[in-house]
Short mmCIF file of C-alpha atoms in Angstrom, two decimals:
data_model
loop_
_atom_site.label_atom_id
_atom_site.label_comp_id
_atom_site.label_asym_id
_atom_site.label_seq_id
_atom_site.Cartn_x
_atom_site.Cartn_y
_atom_site.Cartn_z
CA MET A 1 -29.86 30.46 101.70
CA ALA A 2 -27.93 28.62 104.40
CA LEU A 3 -25.94 30.51 107.03
CA LEU A 4 -22.95 28.22 106.58
CA PRO A 5 -21.70 26.59 103.39
CA ASN A 6 -23.20 23.15 102.79
CA TYR A 7 -24.49 21.01 99.96
CA SER A 8 -26.67 17.88 99.84
CA GLU A 9 -27.46 15.37 97.14
CA THR A 10 -29.03 11.96 96.75
CA LEU A 11 -27.68 9.40 94.29
CA ILE A 12 -29.58 6.35 93.11
CA LEU A 13 -27.05 3.72 92.15
CA PRO A 14 -27.58 0.40 90.36
CA ILE A 15 -24.98 -1.26 92.62
CA GLU A 16 -25.38 -3.10 95.91
CA ALA A 17 -24.68 -1.08 99.05
CA SER A 18 -21.98 -3.54 100.15
CA HIS A 19 -20.18 -3.05 96.83
CA VAL A 20 -20.29 0.75 97.20
CA GLU A 21 -19.00 0.43 100.76
CA ALA A 22 -16.13 -1.84 99.63
CA SER A 23 -15.22 0.56 96.80
CA LEU A 24 -15.13 3.51 99.18
CA ARG A 25 -13.14 1.56 101.76
CA SER A 26 -10.56 0.62 99.09
CA VAL A 27 -9.78 4.30 98.34
CA THR A 28 -10.05 5.72 101.87
CA LEU A 29 -7.13 6.24 104.22
CA GLU A 30 -8.27 5.30 107.71
CA GLU A 31 -6.08 6.86 110.40
CA ASP A 32 -5.91 3.83 112.67
CA LEU A 33 -4.59 1.55 109.90
CA GLU A 34 -1.09 1.42 108.45
CA TYR A 35 -0.42 1.63 104.72
CA SER A 36 2.63 1.17 102.52
CA ALA A 37 3.77 3.98 100.21
CA VAL A 38 2.30 2.14 97.22
CA GLU A 39 -1.07 1.72 98.95
CA LYS A 40 -1.14 5.41 99.97
CA ALA A 41 -0.53 6.46 96.36
CA ASN A 42 -3.81 4.78 95.33
CA LEU A 43 -5.93 6.41 98.03
CA THR A 44 -8.21 9.36 97.27
CA PHE A 45 -10.03 10.04 100.53
CA ASN A 46 -9.30 10.35 104.21
CA GLY A 47 -11.82 9.32 106.87
CA LYS A 48 -13.91 6.40 108.06
CA VAL A 49 -16.19 4.00 106.21
CA LYS A 50 -18.28 1.89 108.55
CA GLY A 51 -21.50 -0.04 108.12
CA ASN A 52 -23.98 1.88 106.01
CA GLY A 53 -22.34 5.25 106.58
CA PHE A 54 -19.11 7.13 106.11
CA GLN A 55 -17.35 10.41 106.81
CA ILE A 56 -14.66 11.23 104.27
CA SER A 57 -12.79 14.14 102.74
CA LEU A 58 -10.32 14.43 99.87
CA LEU A 59 -6.81 13.33 100.79
CA LEU A 60 -4.55 16.36 100.31
CA ASN A 61 -0.86 17.08 100.97
CA TYR A 62 -1.58 20.66 102.03
CA PRO A 63 -4.00 22.33 104.45
CA ASP A 64 -7.29 23.60 103.06
CA ASN A 65 -9.78 25.39 105.33
CA TYR A 66 -12.61 25.10 102.83
CA LEU A 67 -12.36 21.38 102.12
CA PRO A 68 -15.76 19.72 102.58
CA GLN A 69 -16.37 16.78 104.84
CA VAL A 70 -18.67 14.31 103.09
CA ILE A 71 -21.12 12.54 105.35
CA GLY A 72 -22.85 9.71 103.56
CA ARG A 73 -25.48 7.12 104.32
CA LEU A 74 -26.27 4.06 102.19
CA GLU A 75 -29.76 2.59 101.97
CA PRO A 76 -30.05 -0.75 100.17
CA THR A 77 -32.89 -1.23 97.67
CA SER A 78 -34.03 -4.18 95.60
CA VAL A 79 -32.10 -3.01 92.51
CA GLY A 80 -29.11 -1.25 94.06
CA CYS A 81 -28.86 1.45 96.69
CA ILE A 82 -29.62 5.05 97.50
CA LEU A 83 -26.71 7.20 98.66
CA PHE A 84 -27.54 10.27 100.75
CA LEU A 85 -24.64 12.74 100.77
CA ARG A 86 -24.11 15.91 102.80
CA TYR A 87 -21.09 18.14 102.21
CA GLN A 88 -20.17 20.54 105.00
CA LEU A 89 -17.20 22.42 106.39
CA PHE A 90 -15.24 20.81 109.20
CA PHE A 91 -16.10 22.10 112.67
CA SER A 92 -12.91 24.16 113.01
CA SER A 93 -13.56 25.90 109.68
CA ARG A 94 -17.17 26.64 110.64
CA ALA A 95 -15.99 28.05 113.99
CA PHE A 96 -13.32 30.16 112.25
CA LEU A 97 -15.83 31.57 109.75
CA PHE A 98 -18.38 32.31 112.49
CA PHE A 99 -15.75 33.93 114.74
CA TRP A 100 -14.44 36.34 112.10
CA THR A 101 -17.90 37.19 110.82
CA VAL A 102 -19.00 38.15 114.34
CA ILE A 103 -15.75 40.05 115.05
CA THR A 104 -15.95 42.17 111.89
CA PHE A 105 -19.63 42.88 112.56
CA LEU A 106 -18.84 43.97 116.15
CA ILE A 107 -15.99 46.18 114.90
CA ALA A 108 -18.40 47.79 112.44
CA ILE A 109 -20.88 48.47 115.27
CA PHE A 110 -18.10 49.85 117.46
CA PHE A 111 -16.89 52.30 114.80
CA TYR A 112 -20.39 53.36 113.77
CA PHE A 113 -22.03 53.88 117.17
CA PHE A 114 -19.13 54.71 119.50
CA HIS A 115 -16.77 56.67 117.25
CA GLU A 116 -19.20 57.76 114.54
CA GLN A 117 -16.71 56.71 111.86
CA THR A 118 -18.98 55.50 109.08
CA PHE A 119 -16.10 54.85 106.68
CA TYR A 120 -14.34 52.45 109.08
CA ALA A 121 -17.65 50.84 110.01
CA PHE A 122 -18.46 50.33 106.34
CA LEU A 123 -14.94 49.02 105.65
CA SER A 124 -15.18 46.51 108.49
CA PHE A 125 -18.60 45.37 107.30
CA VAL A 126 -17.34 44.94 103.72
CA VAL A 127 -14.30 42.95 104.89
CA GLY A 128 -16.54 40.65 106.93
CA LEU A 129 -18.95 40.22 104.05
CA GLY A 130 -16.05 39.58 101.66
CA ASN A 131 -14.64 36.90 103.96
CA TYR A 132 -18.06 35.26 104.17
CA LEU A 133 -18.59 35.30 100.39
CA PHE A 134 -15.06 34.01 99.78
CA ALA A 135 -15.76 31.08 102.11
CA PHE A 136 -18.92 30.18 100.16
CA LEU A 137 -17.17 30.39 96.79
CA ALA A 138 -14.10 28.46 97.92
CA PHE A 139 -16.30 25.78 99.50
CA GLU A 140 -18.35 25.47 96.30
CA LYS A 141 -15.16 24.97 94.29
CA ARG A 142 -13.90 22.26 96.68
CA VAL A 143 -17.31 20.52 96.63
CA LYS A 144 -17.10 20.31 92.85
CA ALA A 145 -13.64 18.67 93.03
CA THR A 146 -14.79 16.27 95.75
CA ARG A 147 -17.94 15.32 93.83
CA GLU A 148 -15.88 14.61 90.70
CA GLN A 149 -13.60 12.22 92.60
CA LEU A 150 -16.49 10.55 94.40
CA ASN A 151 -18.49 10.10 91.20
CA LYS A 152 -15.45 8.68 89.43
CA ILE A 153 -15.06 6.05 92.15
CA LEU A 154 -18.77 5.23 92.32
CA TYR A 155 -19.21 4.89 88.57
CA LEU A 156 -15.98 2.90 88.18
CA SER A 157 -17.30 0.49 90.80
CA ALA A 158 -20.59 0.29 88.87
CA ASP A 159 -18.70 -0.85 85.77
CA ARG A 160 -17.07 -3.79 87.58
#
């Protein structure tokens, strides 16, 4: 089991790598480019698509701490391409999760060893564990939504 939420997969696609790259670029909002309202309505992802790699995430209108960042790498083959995907939390979300896990663990140690309050130590430990488990479950749910959108785009581009 990983210490931080992540997910990896490899897709073998019957499409050329350049076609996959163009399809991803057509649905990705790149921050340094300007888009009209109509163009923005057709975008699904936020990030950068460059060369044989990309870093994208779902384009949302609200903040989401458990949204995965998709880091992908395309490898061309003779009959299509291989797409290596890694889903992970953004750095700030990983730091936030690590910080509160450590803090609740230290509070549990403080209550148990310095004040001999086992109930409060146990409560702090359970809260920290609950936060950690919630992060894994929320991340898993967001990965599923991201994968659905990504697969829809990849398989629509395969039909063209």
